[in-house]
Structure formats: C-alpha cells, structure tokens
Coordinates of C-alpha atoms in Angstrom, one line a residue:
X527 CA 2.0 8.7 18.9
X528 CA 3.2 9.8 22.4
X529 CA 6.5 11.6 23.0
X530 CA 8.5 8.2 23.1
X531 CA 6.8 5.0 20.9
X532 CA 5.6 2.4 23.1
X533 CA 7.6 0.1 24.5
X534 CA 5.4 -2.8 23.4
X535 CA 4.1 -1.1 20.3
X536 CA 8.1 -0.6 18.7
X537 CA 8.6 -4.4 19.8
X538 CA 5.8 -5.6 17.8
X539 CA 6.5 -4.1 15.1
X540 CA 10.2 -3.3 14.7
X541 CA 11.6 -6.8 13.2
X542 CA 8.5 -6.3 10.5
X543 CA 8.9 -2.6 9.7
X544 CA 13.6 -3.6 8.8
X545 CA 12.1 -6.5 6.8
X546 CA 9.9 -4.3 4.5
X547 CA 13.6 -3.1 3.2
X548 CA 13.8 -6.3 1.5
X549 CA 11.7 -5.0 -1.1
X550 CA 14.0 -2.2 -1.8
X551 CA 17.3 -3.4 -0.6
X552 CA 17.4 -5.9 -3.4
X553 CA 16.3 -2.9 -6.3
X554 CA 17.8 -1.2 -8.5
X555 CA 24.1 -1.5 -15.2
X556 CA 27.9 -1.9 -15.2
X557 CA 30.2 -3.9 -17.3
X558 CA 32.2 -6.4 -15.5
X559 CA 34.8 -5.5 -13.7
X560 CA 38.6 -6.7 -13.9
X561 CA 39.5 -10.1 -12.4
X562 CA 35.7 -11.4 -12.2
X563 CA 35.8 -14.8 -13.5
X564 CA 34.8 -15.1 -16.7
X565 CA 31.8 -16.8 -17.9
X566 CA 31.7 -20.8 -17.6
X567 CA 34.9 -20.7 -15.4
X568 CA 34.2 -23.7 -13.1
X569 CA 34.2 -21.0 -10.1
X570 CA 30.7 -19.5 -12.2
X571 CA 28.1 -20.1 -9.8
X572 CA 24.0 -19.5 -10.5
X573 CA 22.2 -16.6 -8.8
X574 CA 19.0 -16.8 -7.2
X575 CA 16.8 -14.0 -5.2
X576 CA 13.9 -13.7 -3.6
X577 CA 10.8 -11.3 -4.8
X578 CA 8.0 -10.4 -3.1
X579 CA 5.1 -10.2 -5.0
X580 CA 4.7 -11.9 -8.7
X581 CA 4.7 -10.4 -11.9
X582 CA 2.1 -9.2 -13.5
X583 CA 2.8 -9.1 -17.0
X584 CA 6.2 -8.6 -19.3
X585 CA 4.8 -6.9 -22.2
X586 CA 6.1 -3.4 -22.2
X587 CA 4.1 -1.2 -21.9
X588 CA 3.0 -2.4 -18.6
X589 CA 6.4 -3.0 -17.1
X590 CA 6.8 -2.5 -13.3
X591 CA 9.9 -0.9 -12.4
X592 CA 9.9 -2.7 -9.1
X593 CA 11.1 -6.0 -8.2
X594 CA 9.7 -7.4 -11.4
X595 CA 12.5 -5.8 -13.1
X596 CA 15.2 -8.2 -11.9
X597 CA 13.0 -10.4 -14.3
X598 CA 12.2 -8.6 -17.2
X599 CA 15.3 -6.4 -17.1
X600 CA 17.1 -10.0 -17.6
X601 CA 14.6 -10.5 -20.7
X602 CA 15.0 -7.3 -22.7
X603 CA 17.3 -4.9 -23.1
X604 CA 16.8 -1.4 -22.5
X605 CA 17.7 1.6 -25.0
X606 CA 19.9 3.2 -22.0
X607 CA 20.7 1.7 -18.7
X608 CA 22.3 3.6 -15.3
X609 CA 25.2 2.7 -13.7
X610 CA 26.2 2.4 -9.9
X611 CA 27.0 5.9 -10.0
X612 CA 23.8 6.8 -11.4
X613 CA 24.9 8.1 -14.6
X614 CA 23.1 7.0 -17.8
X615 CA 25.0 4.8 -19.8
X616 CA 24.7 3.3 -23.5
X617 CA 23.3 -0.2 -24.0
X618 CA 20.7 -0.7 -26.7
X619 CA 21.0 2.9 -28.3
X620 CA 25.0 3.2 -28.7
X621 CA 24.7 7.0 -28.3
X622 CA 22.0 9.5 -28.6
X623 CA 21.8 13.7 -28.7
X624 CA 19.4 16.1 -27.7
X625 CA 19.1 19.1 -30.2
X626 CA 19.9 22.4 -28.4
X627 CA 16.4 22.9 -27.0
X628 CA 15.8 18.9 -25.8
X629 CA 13.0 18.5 -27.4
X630 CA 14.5 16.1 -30.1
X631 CA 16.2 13.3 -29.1
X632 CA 18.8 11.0 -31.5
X633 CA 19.1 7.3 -31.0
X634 CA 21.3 5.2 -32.7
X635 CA 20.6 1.8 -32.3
X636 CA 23.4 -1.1 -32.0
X637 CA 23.4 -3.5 -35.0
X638 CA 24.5 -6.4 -33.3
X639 CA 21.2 -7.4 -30.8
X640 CA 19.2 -10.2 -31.7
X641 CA 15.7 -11.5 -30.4
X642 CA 15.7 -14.8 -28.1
X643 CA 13.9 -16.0 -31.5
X644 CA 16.8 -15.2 -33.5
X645 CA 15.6 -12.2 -35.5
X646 CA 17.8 -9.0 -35.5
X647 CA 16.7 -6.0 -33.7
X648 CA 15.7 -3.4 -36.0
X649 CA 14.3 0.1 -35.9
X650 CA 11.0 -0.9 -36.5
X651 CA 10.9 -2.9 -33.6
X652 CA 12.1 -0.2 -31.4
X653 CA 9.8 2.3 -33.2
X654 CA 6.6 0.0 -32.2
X655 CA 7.7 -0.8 -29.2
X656 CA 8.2 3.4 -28.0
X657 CA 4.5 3.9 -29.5
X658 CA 3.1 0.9 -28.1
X659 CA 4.5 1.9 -24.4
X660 CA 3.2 5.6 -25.3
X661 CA 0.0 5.2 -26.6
X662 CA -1.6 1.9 -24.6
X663 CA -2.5 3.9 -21.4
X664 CA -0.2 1.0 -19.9
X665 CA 1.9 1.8 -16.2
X666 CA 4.6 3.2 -18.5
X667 CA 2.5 5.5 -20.8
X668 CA 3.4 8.4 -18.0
X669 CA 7.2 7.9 -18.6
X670 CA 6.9 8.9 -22.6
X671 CA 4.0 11.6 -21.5
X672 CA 6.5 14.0 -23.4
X673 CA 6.9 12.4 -26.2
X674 CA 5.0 13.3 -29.2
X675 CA 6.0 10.9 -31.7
X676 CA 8.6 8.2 -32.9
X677 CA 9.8 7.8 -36.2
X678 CA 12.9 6.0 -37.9
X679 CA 15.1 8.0 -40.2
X680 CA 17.2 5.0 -41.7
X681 CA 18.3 1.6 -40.7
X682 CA 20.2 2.9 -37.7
X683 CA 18.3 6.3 -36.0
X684 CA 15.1 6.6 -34.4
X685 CA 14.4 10.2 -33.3
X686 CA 11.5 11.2 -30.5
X687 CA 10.0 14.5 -31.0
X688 CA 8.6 16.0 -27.7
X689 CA 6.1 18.1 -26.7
X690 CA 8.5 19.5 -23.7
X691 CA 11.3 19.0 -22.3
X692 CA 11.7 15.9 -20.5
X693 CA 14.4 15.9 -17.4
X694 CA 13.8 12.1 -16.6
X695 CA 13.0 10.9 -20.1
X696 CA 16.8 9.3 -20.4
X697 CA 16.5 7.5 -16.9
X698 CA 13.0 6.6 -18.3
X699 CA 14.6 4.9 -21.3
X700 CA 16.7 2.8 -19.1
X701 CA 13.8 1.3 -17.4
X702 CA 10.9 -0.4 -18.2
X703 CA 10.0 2.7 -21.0
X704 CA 13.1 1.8 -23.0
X705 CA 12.5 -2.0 -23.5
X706 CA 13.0 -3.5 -27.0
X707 CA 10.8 -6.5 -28.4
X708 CA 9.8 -7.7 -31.3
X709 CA 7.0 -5.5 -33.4
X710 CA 5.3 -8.6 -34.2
X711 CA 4.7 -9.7 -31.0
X712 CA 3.5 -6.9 -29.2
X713 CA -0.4 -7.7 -30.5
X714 CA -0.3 -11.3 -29.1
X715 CA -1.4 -12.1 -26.2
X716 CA 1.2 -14.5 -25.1
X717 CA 3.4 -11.6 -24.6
X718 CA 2.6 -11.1 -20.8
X719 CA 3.4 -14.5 -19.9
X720 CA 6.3 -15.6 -22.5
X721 CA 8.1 -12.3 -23.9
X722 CA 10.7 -12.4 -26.7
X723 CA 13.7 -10.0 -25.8
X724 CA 17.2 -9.5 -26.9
X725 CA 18.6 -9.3 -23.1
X726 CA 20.7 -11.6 -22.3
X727 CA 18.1 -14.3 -20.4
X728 CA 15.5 -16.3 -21.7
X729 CA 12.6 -17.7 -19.5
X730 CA 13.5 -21.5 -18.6
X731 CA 10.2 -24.1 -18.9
X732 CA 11.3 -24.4 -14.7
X733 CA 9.6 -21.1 -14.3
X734 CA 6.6 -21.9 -12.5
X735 CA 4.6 -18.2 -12.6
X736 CA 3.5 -16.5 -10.0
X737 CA 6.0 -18.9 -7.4
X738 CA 8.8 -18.8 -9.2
X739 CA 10.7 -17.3 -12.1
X740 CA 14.0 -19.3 -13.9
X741 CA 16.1 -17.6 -17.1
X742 CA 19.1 -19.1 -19.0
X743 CA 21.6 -16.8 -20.5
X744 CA 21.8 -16.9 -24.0
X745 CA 24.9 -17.9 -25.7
X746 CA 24.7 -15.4 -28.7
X747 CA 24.3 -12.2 -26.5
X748 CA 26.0 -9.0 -27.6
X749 CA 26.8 -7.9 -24.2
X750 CA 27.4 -11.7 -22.6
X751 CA 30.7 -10.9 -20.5
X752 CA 28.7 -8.6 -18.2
X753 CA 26.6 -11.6 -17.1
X754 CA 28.2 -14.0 -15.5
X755 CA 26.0 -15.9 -14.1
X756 CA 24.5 -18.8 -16.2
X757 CA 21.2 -18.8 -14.5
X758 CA 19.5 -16.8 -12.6
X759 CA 16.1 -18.2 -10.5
X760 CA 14.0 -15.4 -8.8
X761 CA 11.9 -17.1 -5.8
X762 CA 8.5 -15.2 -4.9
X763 CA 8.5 -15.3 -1.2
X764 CA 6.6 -12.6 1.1
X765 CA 7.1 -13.4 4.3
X766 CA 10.4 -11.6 5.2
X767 CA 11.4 -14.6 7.6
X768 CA 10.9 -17.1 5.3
X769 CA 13.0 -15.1 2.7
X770 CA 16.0 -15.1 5.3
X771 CA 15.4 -18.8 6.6
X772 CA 16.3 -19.5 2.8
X773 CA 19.1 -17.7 2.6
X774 CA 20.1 -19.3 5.6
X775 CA 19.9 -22.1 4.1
X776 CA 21.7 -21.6 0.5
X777 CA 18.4 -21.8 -1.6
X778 CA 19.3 -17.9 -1.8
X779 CA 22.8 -16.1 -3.1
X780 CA 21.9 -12.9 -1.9
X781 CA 19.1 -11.3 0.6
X782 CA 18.2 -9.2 3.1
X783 CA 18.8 -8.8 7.1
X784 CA 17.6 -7.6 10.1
X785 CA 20.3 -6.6 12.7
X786 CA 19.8 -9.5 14.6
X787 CA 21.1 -11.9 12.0
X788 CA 24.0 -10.1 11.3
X789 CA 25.7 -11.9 13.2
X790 CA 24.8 -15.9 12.8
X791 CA 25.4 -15.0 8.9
X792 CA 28.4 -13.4 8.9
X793 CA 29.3 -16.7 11.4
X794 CA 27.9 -18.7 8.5
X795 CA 30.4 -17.2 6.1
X796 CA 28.0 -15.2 4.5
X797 CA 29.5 -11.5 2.8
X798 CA 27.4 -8.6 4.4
X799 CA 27.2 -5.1 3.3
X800 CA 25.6 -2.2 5.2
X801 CA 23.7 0.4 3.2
X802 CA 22.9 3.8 4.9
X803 CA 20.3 5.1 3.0
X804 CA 18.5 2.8 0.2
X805 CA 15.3 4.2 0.8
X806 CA 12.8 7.0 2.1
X807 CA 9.7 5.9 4.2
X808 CA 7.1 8.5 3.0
X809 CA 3.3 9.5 3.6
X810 CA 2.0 10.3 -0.2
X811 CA -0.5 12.7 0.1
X812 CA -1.6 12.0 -3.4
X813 CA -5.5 14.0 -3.4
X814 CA -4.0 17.7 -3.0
X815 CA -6.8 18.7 -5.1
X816 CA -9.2 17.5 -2.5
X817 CA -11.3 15.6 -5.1
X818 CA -11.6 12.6 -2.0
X819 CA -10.3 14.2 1.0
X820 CA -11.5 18.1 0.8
X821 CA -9.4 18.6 3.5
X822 CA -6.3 17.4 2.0
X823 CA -6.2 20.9 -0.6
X824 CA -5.3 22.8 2.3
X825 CA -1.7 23.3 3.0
X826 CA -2.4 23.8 6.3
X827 CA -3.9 20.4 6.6
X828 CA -1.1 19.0 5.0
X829 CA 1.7 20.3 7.1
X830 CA -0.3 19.4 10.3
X831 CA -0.1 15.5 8.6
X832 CA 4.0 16.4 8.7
X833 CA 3.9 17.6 12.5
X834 CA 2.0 14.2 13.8
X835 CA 4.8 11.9 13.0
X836 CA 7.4 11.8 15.8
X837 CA 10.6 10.9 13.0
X838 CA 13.3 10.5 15.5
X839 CA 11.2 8.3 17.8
X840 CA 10.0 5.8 14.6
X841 CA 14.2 6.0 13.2
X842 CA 14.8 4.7 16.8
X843 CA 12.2 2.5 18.2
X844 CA 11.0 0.8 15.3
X845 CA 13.7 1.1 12.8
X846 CA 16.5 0.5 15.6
X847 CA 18.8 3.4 14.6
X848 CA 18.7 2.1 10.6
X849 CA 18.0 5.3 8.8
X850 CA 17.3 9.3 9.4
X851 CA 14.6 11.0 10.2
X852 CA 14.3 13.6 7.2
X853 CA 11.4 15.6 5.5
X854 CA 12.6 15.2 2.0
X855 CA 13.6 12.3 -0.6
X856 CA 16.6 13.6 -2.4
X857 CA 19.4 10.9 -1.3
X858 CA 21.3 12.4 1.8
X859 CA 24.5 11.7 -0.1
X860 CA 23.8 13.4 -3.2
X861 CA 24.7 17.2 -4.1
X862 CA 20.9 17.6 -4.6
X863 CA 20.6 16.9 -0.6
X864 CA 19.5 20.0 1.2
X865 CA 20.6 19.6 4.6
X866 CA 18.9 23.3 5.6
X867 CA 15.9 21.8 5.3
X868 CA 16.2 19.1 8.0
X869 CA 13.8 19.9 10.9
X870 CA 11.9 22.2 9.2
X871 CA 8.6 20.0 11.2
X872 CA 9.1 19.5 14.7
X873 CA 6.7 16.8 16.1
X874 CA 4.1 18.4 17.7
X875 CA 0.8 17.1 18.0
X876 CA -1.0 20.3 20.1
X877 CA 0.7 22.5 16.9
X878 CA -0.9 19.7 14.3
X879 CA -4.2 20.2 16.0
X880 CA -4.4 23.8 16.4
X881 CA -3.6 23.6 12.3
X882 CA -6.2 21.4 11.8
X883 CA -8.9 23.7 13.9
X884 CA -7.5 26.9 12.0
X885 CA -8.5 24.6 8.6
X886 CA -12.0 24.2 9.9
X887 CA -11.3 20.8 11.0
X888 CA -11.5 21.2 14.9
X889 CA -13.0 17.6 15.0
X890 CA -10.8 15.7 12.5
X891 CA -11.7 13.8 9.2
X892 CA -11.7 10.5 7.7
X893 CA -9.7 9.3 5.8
X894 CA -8.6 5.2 3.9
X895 CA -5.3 3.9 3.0
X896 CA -4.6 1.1 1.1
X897 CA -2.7 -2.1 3.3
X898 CA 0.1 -3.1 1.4
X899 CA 3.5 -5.3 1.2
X900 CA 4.9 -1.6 2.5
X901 CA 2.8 -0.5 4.9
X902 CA 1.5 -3.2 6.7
X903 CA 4.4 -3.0 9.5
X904 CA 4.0 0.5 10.0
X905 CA 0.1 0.9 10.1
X906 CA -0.3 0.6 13.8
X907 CA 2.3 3.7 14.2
X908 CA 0.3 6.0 11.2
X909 CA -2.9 5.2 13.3
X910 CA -1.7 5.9 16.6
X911 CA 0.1 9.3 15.2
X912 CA -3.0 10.3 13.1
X913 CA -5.4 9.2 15.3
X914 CA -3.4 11.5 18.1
X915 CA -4.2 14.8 15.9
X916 CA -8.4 13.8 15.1
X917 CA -7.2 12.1 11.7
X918 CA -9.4 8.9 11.5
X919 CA -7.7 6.6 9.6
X920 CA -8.7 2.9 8.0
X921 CA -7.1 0.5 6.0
X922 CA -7.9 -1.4 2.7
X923 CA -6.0 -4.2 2.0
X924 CA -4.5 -4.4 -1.1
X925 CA -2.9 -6.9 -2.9
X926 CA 0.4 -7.1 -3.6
X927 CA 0.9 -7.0 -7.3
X928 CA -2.2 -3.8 -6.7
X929 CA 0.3 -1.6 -5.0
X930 CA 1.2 0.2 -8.4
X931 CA -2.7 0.4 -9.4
X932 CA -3.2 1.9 -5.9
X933 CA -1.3 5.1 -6.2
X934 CA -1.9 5.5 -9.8
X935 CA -5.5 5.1 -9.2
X936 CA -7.1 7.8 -7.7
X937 CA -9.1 5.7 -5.6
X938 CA -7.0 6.3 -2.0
X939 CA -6.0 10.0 -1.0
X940 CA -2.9 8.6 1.1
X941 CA -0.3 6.0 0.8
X942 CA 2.2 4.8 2.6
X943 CA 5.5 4.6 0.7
X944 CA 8.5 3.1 0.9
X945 CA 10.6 3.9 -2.7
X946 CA 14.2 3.1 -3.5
X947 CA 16.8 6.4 -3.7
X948 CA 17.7 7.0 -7.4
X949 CA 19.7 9.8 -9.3
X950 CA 17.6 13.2 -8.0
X951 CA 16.0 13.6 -12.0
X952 CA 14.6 10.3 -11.6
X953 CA 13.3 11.5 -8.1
X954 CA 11.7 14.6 -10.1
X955 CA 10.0 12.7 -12.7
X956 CA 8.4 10.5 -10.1
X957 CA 7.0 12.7 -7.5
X958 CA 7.2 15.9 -8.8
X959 CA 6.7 16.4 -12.7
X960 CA 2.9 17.2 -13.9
X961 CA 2.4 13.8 -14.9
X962 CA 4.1 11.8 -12.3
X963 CA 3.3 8.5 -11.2
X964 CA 2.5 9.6 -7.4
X965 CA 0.4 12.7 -8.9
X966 CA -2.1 10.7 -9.8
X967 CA -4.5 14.0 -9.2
X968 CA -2.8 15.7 -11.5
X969 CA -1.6 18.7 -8.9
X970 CA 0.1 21.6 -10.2
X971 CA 1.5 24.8 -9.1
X972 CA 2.9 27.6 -11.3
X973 CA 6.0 28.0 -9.1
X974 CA 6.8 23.9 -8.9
X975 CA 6.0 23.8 -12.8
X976 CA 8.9 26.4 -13.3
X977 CA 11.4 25.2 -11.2
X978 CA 10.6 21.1 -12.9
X979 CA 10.7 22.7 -16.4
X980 CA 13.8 24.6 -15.6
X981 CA 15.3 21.1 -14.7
X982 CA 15.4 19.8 -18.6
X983 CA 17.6 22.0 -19.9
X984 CA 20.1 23.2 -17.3
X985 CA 23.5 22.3 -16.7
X986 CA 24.8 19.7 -13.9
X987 CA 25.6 22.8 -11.5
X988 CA 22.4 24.3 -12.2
X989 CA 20.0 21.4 -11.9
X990 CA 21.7 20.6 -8.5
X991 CA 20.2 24.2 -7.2
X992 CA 17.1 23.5 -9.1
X993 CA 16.4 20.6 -7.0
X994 CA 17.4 22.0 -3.8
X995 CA 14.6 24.2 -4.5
X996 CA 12.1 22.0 -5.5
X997 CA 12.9 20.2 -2.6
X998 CA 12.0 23.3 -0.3
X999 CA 8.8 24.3 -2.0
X1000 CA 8.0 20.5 -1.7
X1001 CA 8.5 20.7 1.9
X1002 CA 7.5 24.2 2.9
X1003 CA 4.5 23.5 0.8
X1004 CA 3.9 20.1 2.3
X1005 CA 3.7 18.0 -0.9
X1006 CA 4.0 14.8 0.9
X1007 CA 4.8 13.7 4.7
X1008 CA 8.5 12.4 4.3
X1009 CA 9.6 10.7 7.5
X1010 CA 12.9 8.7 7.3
X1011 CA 15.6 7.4 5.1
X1012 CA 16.0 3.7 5.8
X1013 CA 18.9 2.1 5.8
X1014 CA 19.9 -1.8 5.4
X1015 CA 22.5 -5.0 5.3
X1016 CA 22.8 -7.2 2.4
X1017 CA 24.4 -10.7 2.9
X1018 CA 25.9 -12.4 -0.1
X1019 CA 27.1 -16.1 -1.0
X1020 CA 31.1 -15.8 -0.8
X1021 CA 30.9 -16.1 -4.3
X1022 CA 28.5 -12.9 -5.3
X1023 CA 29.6 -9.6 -4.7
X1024 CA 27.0 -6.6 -4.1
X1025 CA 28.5 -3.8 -5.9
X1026 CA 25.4 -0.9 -6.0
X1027 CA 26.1 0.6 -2.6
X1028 CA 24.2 3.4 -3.7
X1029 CA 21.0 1.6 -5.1
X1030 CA 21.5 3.5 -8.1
X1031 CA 20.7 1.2 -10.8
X1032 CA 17.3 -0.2 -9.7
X1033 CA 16.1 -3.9 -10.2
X1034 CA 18.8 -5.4 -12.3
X1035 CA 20.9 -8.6 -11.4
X1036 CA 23.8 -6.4 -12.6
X1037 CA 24.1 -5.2 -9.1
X1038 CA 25.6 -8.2 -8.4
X1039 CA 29.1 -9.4 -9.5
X1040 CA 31.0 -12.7 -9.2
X1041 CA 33.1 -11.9 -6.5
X1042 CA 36.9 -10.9 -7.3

C-alpha cells in the first residue's frame, strides 16, 4: 500500500468494503417501550431482514452468535439476555448470584416458560441443555470452558460450579450458551433443522432452509408484549446490492446502506439511523505460537504486520470517512476505551521491513488467509499492504457458513475480521481469555493471564482499568493488527424503529421496535 490508496484501487473496492457492514450493522434485549402499539393493533406490521449466509444448525450446542441468531434467538430463550446499554438483564433465569469468590453461580429459573410443544420448562431441561453445550465439543463448548458442572438443587435453582472465574460467562449465558430446549430432544437429530424452544417464535412450514427462514409468534409466550411483531421472515441474501434493491423495494423492513443511497431512501420515506462505530475491521493473528507461520511467534514480526497498514488512508479511501483508524477493539465510546493508545503504529513500510530483517526475515514469508463474506472486499488492500513489506500472501476461499470453522480451526494463521462492538467483558472473553474463540492456538502469557483473571472478580471501576490495560499489552504486544472502527446507516420502514444505537445486544429482532 503506497502513501495514499490508489485512486482506482479505493474505487473498486470502496462500495464492497461499506456493504460488508451489513453483516454487523444488523447484529446484536429490552422490554417494550411506552406508547409502542401493542400486539395485534391493526398498525402491527411483520418484520423481515436480510442474512447473509444460512444457518447451519439450531441445536445448541452449536449455536452461532452471528446473524443466525436473529433466528434462533427468536426460537429459544436464553437464561440472561443484554440490553441496549449492554447490561445483563433477567429473562429465562429471574435472578442469579455469584458466591463471594464467582466460582458458583445461582440461577433461578422462571416457572412460567413453556416449550413450542407445550411442555413446561423445567430444570432438568436447562440442566441437559448447559452439559450438552459444555461437553459436545460444539462452537459453544468454549463459552462454558469454566464451568465444571451443572446440577439442580430443587424445582427452581440450578447452580454451575466453576473451575475459575469466568468474566464473560453472564454475557455468555445470554447468547447462544444460555439457550433452553427440551432434554428430550437434544439426542434427535431433527433438532438442527426443527428446534423446540420456549422463545417467543416458532418456525413457520414457509421457511424454506438455507433461502429463507419464517417464525410465528406464539400466543402463550411469557414475555409476548416485548414482541410485537407477529412474524418475522429472515431472507438469506449475500450480495449486498441485492440486499438493498429489496429494501428498496419493501420486501425488507429494515437494512443496510451505503452513503450513496442515503439519500434516494430517505426520499423514499425510509427512517435512517447513523451508527458511528458498530464494528472493528481487524487482522487476527491467530498462530502466535508459530505452529504454521514460525514467523508469526515473534513479536517483532507481529508489530511489523501493524506498521504495513496505512489506517487513515483505508478509513478514507475505501471506507469514505465511515469509521476510525484505531489499533484496538474496545468500543471508542466506552470507559474501557484508551484513547492513549491511539497511534501507538505509525504506517511505515521501510520501519515494517527493517523489523522483519531484524526477525531473520530479510526476504519475507508466506503466508494463506481464508476468503470470506468479510474479507473479500478488502483482500486486494491486505495484499498490496503485505505484499509492500515481503509478506506473501494468498487466499482460500471459504464458504460462508465456514467462517466460524476457519478461525476456530487452526488451519489459517491469519484472518481478516470484521466483529460487532459489544460490552468490553464480552470483548475479553472473545479475543483475549485462554480459551477464546480467536485463540484458537491456545496463546498465553503470564502477564495477559493476570490482568483477564483479575477481570472476574473486580468491581465496575476496577475492571474498567483492567481492560485499559489489557488493551495496552494487547497492542504493545501486537496480539492482533486492529485497523479501524467502522461505522454505518440503517434505514427502517416508517413503521420499525432501530433502537440499539450502540450494537449492544447482538443478533436479536429486539433491536427493533414498532415505531412510537
């Protein structure tokens, strides 16, 4: 990558790299609020969305907290769920408590949930449902790594026992770890295409899988007044111009834009809301062991990676001013946000090079990167600004419902990332905690171990500093190669109301409200 982008290069691939947003934009549970119309009111209108990539599977313990969750958060309910605010709230468990070292935690479960089937929700069902999602080596097994065992104390409690102290296991319990189904139906096999929940939706016989997904919302739900929209139909369209030629015309109540439909939409009548930061664009450098990449265990290596990418020059050209260049993840408008850090890698390719030589890597590596849904848009900018410092790269192309699979999989030492901006212990668990999701290497570091472990038992003021300092070591250290926080505009039918400014509360149609 030269000084400035390419003129023709930021062209190309400008309009592609705003509509990877979509993916995130439309991510991420709140009671209704005053004056929204109530359920069945004739002004009621259906929701539908567009997904990317199609699900899967819906049994539990292989949940994707991606877009899939708009679907199967619908389906079951959760133990916990987070708010716009990013707070963790009550929902299937009507309160818990952590003893005084957080190693035990409390749950009382409501009495009042049914199945879609019509059986109540019991403990045992929540019991089998916890060890099923912790034992099955499943995508959510590393959520309830902590977790030691689950056991029911009477009709009501169900108390996890951990090994350690978990900072992330109660936003982990409000995603796809803390879903509730039936005990009896976790052994059959029907569960990944047809799950039985107690959420609030059903799966309609419309839903045609893998194209698109239809749910009706049950009548008998305990929660029912903060859904109000009768159906909901989740569309799987990846081509981001497709996905706004929809919206365009009504098949869509809610969707993504690029700056240059701001305009005709809002023309159209069409409710838009700017976010400023909803996501972080991110190199993963995932093999900091150097099991695939020797070269990749050297920090020097690492940081020479940060000093190729020219951040204010991709925030401008490509991303036409929507985001922030930044070398960190925490959300720039949370307290956990370490402004200090910002500029802490200058881009400088001569610097990245001289890095690389002082490494023993005068002539460069090699190294492969799996082409996915995120990266494809932005591929010709990493091989141009690698390529620029002797880093070789190639591409695999990946399919989409593989992206997941292809960070956890140890098979790529680098991915390009694109991730939502949740609450900063959420942030923690996912890229930072000795079992993480992105750690798929299993990296550790006696100093990061501290500060993470120190995270699970400190106060609010106290885990704020802790994460400002995790987020140093992180970057002084050159965990990954963060490179901007990416901003977006969501256009709504008059009728729907976006109301997670802050992209708090992941994939979960309660982002959206009937509007006021």
């Amino acid at each position: 990558m030269r000084s400035k982008l390419s003129k023709t290069l930021a062209t190309r691939i400008r309009v592609g790299a705003l509509a990877a947003l979509t993916v995130f934009a439309l991510s991420a549970c709140s009671g209704p609020s005053a004056g929204s119309p109530e359920p069945g009111s004739p002004s009621v209108k259906n929701f539908s969305l567009a997904i990317q990539t199609p699900i899967s599977s819906m049994e539990p313990a292989n949940l994707n907290d991606g877009q899939a969750a708009y679907v199967w958060s619908a389906i079951y309910d959760t133990l916990l769920f987070v708010d716009h605010n990013g707070e963790v709230q009550p929902n299937g468990a009507k309160k818990w408590e952590y003893d005084p070292d957080k190693t035990r935690l409390t749950l009382v479960i409501r009495d009042d949930m049914k199945f879609s089937d019509g059986q109540p929700v019991t403990v045992a069902d929540v019991v089998a449902t916890l060890e099923r999602s912790r034992t099955a080596k499943g995508l959510q097994a590393p959520a309830l790594s902590a977790v030691a065992s689950v056991t029911a104390t009477d009709d009501k409690t169900v108390v996890l026992q951990l090994s350690r102290p978990d900072p992330v296991l109660l936003i982990a319990l409000s995603q796809g770890a803390g879903a509730i189904a039936p005990a009896k139906a976790l052994d059959n096999k029907d569960i990944v295409a047809n799950p039985i929940g107690s959420g609030p939706y059903v799966l309609d016989k419309a839903t045609v899988p893998g194209s698109s997904y239809v749910l009706t919302r049950r009548d008998d739900y305990w929660n029912l007044g903060a859904f109000p929209f009768p159906k909901l139909t989740f569309r799987v369209i990846a081509d981001p111009t497709a996905q706004f030629n929809a919206l365009q015309a009504g098949e869509l109540t809610a969707g993504q834009l690029q700056p240059q439909q701001v305009a005709p939409m809002e023309a159209k009548g069409l409710k838009v809301t700017r976010l400023a930061g909803q996501a972080h664009l991110t190199m993963l450098l995932l093999d900091k062991k150097g099991e695939l990449v020797p070269a990749l265990a050297d920090e020097r290596v690492r940081k020479a990676i940060n000093m190729a990418f020219d951040r204010e020059g991709i925030v401008k050209a490509i991303l036409q001013g929507a985001g922030k260049p930044t070398v960190q993840i925490f959300n720039p408008d949370s307290k956990e946000y370490n402004e200090k850090l910002e500029g802490y890698y200058k881009y400088d390719v001569q610097g990245a090079k001289n890095l690389l030589a002082e490494a023993g890597y005068k002539d460069g590596f090699s190294v492969t990167m799996p082409s996915t849904p995120y990266s494809t848009t932005f591929e010709p900018t990493v091989t141009q600004a690698l390529g620029d410092i002797g880093i070789k790269v190639s591409w695999e192309p990946v399919p989409p419902q593989n992206t997941g699979a292809a960070i956890a999989g140890k098979k790529f030492p680098m991915v390009l990332y694109i991730d939502a901006l949740p609450a900063a212990q959420k942030m923690i668990g996912t890229y930072y905690g000795p079992n993480a999701y992105t750690n798929p290497f299993r990296y550790t570091d006696p100093e990061l171990e501290k500060l993470v472990a120190a995270t699970a038992t400190a106060d609010e003021a106290e885990r704020v500093e802790l994460s400002k300092k995790i987020a140093a070591f992180a970057t002084e250290h050159a965990l990954n190669a963060p490179i901007a926080y990416m901003g977006g505009t969501i256009a709504t039918d008059p009728g729907v109301e976006f109301v997670d400014p802050k992209s708090a509360m992941g994939s979960n149609v309660r982002q959206y409200e009937q509007a006021k």
